[in-house]
Structure formats: C-alpha cells, structure tokens
PDB file of C-alpha atoms in Angstrom:
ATOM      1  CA  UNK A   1      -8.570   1.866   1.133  1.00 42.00           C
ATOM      2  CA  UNK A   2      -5.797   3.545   2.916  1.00 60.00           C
ATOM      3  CA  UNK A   3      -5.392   7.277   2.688  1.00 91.00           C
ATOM      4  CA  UNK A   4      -2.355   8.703   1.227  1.00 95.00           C
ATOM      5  CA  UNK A   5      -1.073  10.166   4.538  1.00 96.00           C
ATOM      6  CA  UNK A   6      -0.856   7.101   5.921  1.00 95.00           C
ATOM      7  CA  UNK A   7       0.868   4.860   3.105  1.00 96.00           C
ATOM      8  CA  UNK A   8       3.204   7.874   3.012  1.00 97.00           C
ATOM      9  CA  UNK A   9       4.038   7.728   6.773  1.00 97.00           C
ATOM     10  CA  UNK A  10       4.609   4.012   6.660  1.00 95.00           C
ATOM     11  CA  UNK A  11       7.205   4.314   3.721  1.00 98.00           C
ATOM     12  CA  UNK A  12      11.432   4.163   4.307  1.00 98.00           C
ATOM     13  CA  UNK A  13      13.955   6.225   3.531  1.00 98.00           C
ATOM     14  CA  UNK A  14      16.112   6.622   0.544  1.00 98.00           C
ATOM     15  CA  UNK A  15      18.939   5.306   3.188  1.00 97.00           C
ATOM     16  CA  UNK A  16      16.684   2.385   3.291  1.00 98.00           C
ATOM     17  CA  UNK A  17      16.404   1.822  -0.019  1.00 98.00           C
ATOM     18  CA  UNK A  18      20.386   2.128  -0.193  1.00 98.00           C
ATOM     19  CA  UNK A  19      20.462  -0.405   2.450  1.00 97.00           C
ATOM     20  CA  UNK A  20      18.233  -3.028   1.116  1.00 97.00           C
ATOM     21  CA  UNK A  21      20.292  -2.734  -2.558  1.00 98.00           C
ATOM     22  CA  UNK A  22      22.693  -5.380  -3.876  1.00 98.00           C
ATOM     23  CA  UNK A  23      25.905  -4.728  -4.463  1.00 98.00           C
ATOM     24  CA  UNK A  24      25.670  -4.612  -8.497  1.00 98.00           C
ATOM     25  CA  UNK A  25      22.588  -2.687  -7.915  1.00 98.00           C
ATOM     26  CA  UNK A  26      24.370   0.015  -5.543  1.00 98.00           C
ATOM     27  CA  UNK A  27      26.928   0.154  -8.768  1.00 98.00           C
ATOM     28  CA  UNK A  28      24.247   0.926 -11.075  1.00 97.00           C
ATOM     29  CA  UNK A  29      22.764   3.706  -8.619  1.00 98.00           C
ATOM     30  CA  UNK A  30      26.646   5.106  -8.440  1.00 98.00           C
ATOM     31  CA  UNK A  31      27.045   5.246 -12.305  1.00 97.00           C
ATOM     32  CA  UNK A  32      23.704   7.442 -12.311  1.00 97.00           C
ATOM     33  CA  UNK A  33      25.127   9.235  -9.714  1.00 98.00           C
ATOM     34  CA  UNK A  34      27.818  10.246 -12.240  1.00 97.00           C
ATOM     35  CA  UNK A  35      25.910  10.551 -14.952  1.00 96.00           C
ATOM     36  CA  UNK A  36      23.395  12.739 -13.757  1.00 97.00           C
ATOM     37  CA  UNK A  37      24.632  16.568 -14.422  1.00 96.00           C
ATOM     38  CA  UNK A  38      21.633  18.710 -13.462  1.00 97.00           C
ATOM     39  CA  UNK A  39      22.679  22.302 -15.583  1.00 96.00           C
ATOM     40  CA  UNK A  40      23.237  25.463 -13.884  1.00 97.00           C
ATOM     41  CA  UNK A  41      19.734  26.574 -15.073  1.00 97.00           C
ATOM     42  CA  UNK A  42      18.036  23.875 -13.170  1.00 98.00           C
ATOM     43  CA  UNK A  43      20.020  24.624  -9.935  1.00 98.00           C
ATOM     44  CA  UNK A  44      19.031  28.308  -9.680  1.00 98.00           C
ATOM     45  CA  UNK A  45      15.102  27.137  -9.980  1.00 98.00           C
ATOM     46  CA  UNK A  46      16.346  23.833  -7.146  1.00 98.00           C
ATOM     47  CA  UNK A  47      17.548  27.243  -5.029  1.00 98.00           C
ATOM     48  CA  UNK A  48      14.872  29.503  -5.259  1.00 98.00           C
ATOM     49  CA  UNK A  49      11.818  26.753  -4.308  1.00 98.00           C
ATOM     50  CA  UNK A  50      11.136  27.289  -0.480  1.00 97.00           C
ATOM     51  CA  UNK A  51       8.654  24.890   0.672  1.00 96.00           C
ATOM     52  CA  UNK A  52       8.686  21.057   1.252  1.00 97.00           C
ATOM     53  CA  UNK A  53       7.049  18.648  -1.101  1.00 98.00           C
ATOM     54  CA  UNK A  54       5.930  14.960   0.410  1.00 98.00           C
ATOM     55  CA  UNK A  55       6.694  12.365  -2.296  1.00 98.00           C
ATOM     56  CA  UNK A  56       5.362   8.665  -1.752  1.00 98.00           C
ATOM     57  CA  UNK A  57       6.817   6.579  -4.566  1.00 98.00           C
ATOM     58  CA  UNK A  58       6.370   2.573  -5.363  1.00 98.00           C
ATOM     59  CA  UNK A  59       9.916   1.928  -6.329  1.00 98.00           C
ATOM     60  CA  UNK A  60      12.095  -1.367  -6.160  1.00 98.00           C
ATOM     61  CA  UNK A  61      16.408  -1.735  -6.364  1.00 98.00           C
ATOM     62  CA  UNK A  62      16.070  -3.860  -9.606  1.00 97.00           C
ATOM     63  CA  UNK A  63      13.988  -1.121 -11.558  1.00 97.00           C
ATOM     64  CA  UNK A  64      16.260   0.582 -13.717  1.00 97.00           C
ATOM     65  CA  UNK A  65      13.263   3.230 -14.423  1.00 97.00           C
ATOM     66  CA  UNK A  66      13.288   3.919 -10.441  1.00 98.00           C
ATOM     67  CA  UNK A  67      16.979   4.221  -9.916  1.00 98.00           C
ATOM     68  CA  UNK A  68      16.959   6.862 -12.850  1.00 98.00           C
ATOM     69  CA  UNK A  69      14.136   8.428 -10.974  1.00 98.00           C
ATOM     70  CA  UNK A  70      15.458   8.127  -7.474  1.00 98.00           C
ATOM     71  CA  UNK A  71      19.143   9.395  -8.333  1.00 98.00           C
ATOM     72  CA  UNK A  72      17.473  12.468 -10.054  1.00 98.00           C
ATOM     73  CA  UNK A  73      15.160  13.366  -6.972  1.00 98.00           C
ATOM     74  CA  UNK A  74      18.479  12.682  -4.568  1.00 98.00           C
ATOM     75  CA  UNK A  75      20.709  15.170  -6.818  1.00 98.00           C
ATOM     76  CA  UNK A  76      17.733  17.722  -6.448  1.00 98.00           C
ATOM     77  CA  UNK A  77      17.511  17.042  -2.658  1.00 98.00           C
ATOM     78  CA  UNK A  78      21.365  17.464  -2.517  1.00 98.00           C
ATOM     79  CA  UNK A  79      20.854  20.765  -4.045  1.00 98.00           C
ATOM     80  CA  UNK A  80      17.818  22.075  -2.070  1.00 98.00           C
ATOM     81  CA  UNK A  81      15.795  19.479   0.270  1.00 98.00           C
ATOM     82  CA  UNK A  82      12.617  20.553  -1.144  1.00 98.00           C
ATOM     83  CA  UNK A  83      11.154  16.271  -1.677  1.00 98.00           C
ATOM     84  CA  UNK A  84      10.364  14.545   1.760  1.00 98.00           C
ATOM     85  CA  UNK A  85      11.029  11.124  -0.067  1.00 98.00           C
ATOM     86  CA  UNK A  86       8.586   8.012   1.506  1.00 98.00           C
ATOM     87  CA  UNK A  87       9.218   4.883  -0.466  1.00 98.00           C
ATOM     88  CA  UNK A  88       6.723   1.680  -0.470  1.00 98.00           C
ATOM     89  CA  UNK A  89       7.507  -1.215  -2.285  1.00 98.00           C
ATOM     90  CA  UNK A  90       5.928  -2.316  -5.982  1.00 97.00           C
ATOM     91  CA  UNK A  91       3.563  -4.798  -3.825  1.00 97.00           C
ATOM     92  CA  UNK A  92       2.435  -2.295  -1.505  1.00 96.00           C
ATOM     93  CA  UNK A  93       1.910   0.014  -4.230  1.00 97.00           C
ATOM     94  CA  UNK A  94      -0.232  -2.342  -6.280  1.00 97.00           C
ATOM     95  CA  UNK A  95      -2.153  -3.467  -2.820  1.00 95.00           C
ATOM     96  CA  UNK A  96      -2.220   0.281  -1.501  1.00 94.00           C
ATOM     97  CA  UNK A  97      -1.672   2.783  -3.751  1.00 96.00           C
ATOM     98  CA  UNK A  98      -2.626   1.755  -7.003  1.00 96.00           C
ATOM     99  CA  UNK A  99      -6.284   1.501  -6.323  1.00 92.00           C
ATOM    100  CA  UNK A 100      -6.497   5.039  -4.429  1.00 91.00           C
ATOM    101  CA  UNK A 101      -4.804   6.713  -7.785  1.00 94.00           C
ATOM    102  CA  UNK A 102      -7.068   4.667 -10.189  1.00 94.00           C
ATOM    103  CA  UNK A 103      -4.444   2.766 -11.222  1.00 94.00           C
ATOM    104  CA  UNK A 104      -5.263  -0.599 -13.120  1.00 92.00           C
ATOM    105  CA  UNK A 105      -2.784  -3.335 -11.377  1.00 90.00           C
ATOM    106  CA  UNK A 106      -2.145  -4.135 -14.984  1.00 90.00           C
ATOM    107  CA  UNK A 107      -1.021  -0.870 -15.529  1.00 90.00           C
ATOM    108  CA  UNK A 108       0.780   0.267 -12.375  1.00 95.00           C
ATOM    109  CA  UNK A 109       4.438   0.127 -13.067  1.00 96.00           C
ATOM    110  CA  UNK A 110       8.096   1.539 -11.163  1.00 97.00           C
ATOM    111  CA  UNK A 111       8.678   4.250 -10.279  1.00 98.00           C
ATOM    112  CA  UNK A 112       5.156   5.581  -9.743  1.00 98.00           C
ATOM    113  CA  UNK A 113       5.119   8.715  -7.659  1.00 98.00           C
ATOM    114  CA  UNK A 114       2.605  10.875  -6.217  1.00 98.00           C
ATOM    115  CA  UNK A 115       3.851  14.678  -5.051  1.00 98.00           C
ATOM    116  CA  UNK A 116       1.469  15.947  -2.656  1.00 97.00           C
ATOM    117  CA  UNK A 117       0.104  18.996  -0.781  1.00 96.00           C
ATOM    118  CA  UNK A 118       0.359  20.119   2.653  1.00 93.00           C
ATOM    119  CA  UNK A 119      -2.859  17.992   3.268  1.00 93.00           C
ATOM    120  CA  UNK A 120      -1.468  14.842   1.526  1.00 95.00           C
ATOM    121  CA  UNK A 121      -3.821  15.804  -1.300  1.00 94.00           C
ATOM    122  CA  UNK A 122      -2.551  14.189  -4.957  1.00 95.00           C
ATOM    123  CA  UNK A 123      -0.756  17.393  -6.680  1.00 96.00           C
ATOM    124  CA  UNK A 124       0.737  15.228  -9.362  1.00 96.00           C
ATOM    125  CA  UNK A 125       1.356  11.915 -10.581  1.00 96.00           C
ATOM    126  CA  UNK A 126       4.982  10.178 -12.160  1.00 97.00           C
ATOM    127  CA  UNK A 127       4.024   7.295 -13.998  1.00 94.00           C
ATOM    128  CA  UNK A 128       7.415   5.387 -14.907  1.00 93.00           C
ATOM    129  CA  UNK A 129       8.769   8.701 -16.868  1.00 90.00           C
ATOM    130  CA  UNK A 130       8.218  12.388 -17.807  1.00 92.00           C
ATOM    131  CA  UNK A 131       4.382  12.739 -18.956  1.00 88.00           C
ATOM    132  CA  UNK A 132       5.960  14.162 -22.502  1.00 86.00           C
ATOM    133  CA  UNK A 133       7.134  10.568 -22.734  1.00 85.00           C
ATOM    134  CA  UNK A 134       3.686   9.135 -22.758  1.00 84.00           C
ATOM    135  CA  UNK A 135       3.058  11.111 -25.829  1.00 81.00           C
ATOM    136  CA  UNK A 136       5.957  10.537 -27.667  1.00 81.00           C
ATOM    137  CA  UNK A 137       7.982   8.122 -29.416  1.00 75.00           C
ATOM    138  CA  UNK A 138      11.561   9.123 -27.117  1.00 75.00           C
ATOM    139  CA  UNK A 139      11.651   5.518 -25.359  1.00 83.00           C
ATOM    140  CA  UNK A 140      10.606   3.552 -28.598  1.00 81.00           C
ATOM    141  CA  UNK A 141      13.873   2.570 -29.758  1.00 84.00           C
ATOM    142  CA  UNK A 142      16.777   1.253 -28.225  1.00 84.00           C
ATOM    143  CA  UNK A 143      19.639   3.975 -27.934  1.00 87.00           C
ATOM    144  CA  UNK A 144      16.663   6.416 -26.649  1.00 86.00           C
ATOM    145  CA  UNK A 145      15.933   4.002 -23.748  1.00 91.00           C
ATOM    146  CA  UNK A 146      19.516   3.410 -23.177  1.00 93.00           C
ATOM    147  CA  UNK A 147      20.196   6.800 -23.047  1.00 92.00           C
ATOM    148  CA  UNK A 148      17.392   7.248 -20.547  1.00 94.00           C
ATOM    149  CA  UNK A 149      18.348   4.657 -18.117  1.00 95.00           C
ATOM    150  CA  UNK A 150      21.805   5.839 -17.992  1.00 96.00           C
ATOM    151  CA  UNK A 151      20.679   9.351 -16.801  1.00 96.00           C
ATOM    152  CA  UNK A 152      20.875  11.462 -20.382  1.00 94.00           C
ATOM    153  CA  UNK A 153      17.608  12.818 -19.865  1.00 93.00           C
ATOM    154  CA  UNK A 154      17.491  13.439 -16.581  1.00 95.00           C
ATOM    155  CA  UNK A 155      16.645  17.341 -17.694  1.00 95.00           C
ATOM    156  CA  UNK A 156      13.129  15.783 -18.596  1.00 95.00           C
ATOM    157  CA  UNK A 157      13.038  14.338 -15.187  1.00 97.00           C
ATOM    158  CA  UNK A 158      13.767  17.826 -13.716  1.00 97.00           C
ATOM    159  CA  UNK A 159      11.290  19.497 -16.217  1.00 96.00           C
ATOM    160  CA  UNK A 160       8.669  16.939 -14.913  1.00 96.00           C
ATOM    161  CA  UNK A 161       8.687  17.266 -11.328  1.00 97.00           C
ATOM    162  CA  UNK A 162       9.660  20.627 -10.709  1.00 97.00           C
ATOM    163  CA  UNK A 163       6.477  21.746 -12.912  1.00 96.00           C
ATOM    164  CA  UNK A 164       4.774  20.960  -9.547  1.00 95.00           C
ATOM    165  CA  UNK A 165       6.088  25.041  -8.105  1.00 95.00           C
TER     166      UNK A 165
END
C-alpha cells in the first residue's frame, strides 16, 4: 500500500483536469463557476488562513458531485491559495487510496478527498459531500440534489473544509 505522500505527488493539476474535460463538461464546470457566490463572511475567514493545506482528491470530469466540489475549492484558491490541489483518478483512488483510508471499494465514491498535514498525515476526510449531509435527509429529494449540483450549497462545502483551521 502506497503512502499518501506519494499518491499525492503523483496526482495532476486542476489545469489538468481542465484539460482532460469535454467540452459539455467544461460548460457544466463554467455554470458552477457562476453559480458559486462564496459570501463576504466566508472570504474574510479564506483571508485570514496562512498556511498551505495538501489536498489529494479521487475526482473524474463526468462527476457532477466533483465538479461542485472542485469549483468550490478553485473559488477558495482564487481567494487565498491555501489547498495544494493533487488529483488521481476514481481508478487510482479505488486501487490506491481507498484501501489506505479504509474505504470499502463498494463504498468509495467522487469526489473523495483527504486534507492533510505537513507530514501527509490524514487531517480530514470529504466523502462525496459535507459530513452534515451524511446525517441528514438534504440530498434525499430531488430539488435538494439539484440545488446541490448546481452550486446552492456551496456554503456547506465551505463550512466543511474550512473546519480543517
């Protein structure tokens, strides 16, 4: 089993991941773009973080869960580059990274992200959406997942992975 250091340092870039996108999918990631309004509240805490945060996330172009995810961590990065993004693919995350976070390959689903420490030690895990999500009934119908995947919760998002500092 691989360490997380290395399946980070073996990821691509965001640019990448742009790159590698088809051309309805790069109009999907655009409409996020616009949707996503991250509140004044949320950019004073962006501003006032001052360290760097590895992120290694499984995450494909077709996943409307990751693009959701992905836009949000880009708006923050635009903001304040606190997340060093390293993306792996959902079949490297299965083979690699699933198994070092305990992950059932049953289970392991897009976006998963793991925010780590200085020594590449696990600080936190994103498992498809906010934790509060796993707890709660928010994605159970349809307008609250369509609302979700067209960035109207992306405070949630923000909530969840700035809980990290």
């Amino acid at each position: 089993m691989k360490g997380l250091e290395e399946i980070y340092l073996k990821g691509f870039s965001l640019d990448k991941y742009f790159g590698i996108a088809s051309a309805d999918e790069l109009e999907k990631l655009e409409e996020l773009y616009k949707n996503i309004v991250i509140s004044d509240e949320f950019v004073n805490r962006i501003k006032g973080i001052n360290k760097k945060v590895p992120v290694l996330a499984s995450v494909e172009t077709w996943c409307p869960y990751a693009r959701v995810f992905l836009t949000t961590m880009r708006k923050i990065n635009e903001i304040n580059h606190i997340f060093d993004l390293s993306l792996i693919t959902y079949g490297r995350g299965v083979s690699e990274l699933a198994g070092y976070l305990k992950i059932h390959e049953d289970d392991f689903v897009v976006p998963t992200a793991v925010f780590l420490g200085e020594d590449f030690s696990k600080l936190r895990v994103f498992n498809g959406f906010p934790e509060r999500y796993h707890n709660d009934s928010t994605l159970d119908t349809i307008d609250g997942t369509r609302n979700y995947l067209k960035g109207k919760f992306a405070n949630d998002i923000l909530e969840d992975v700035l809980s990290i500092f």
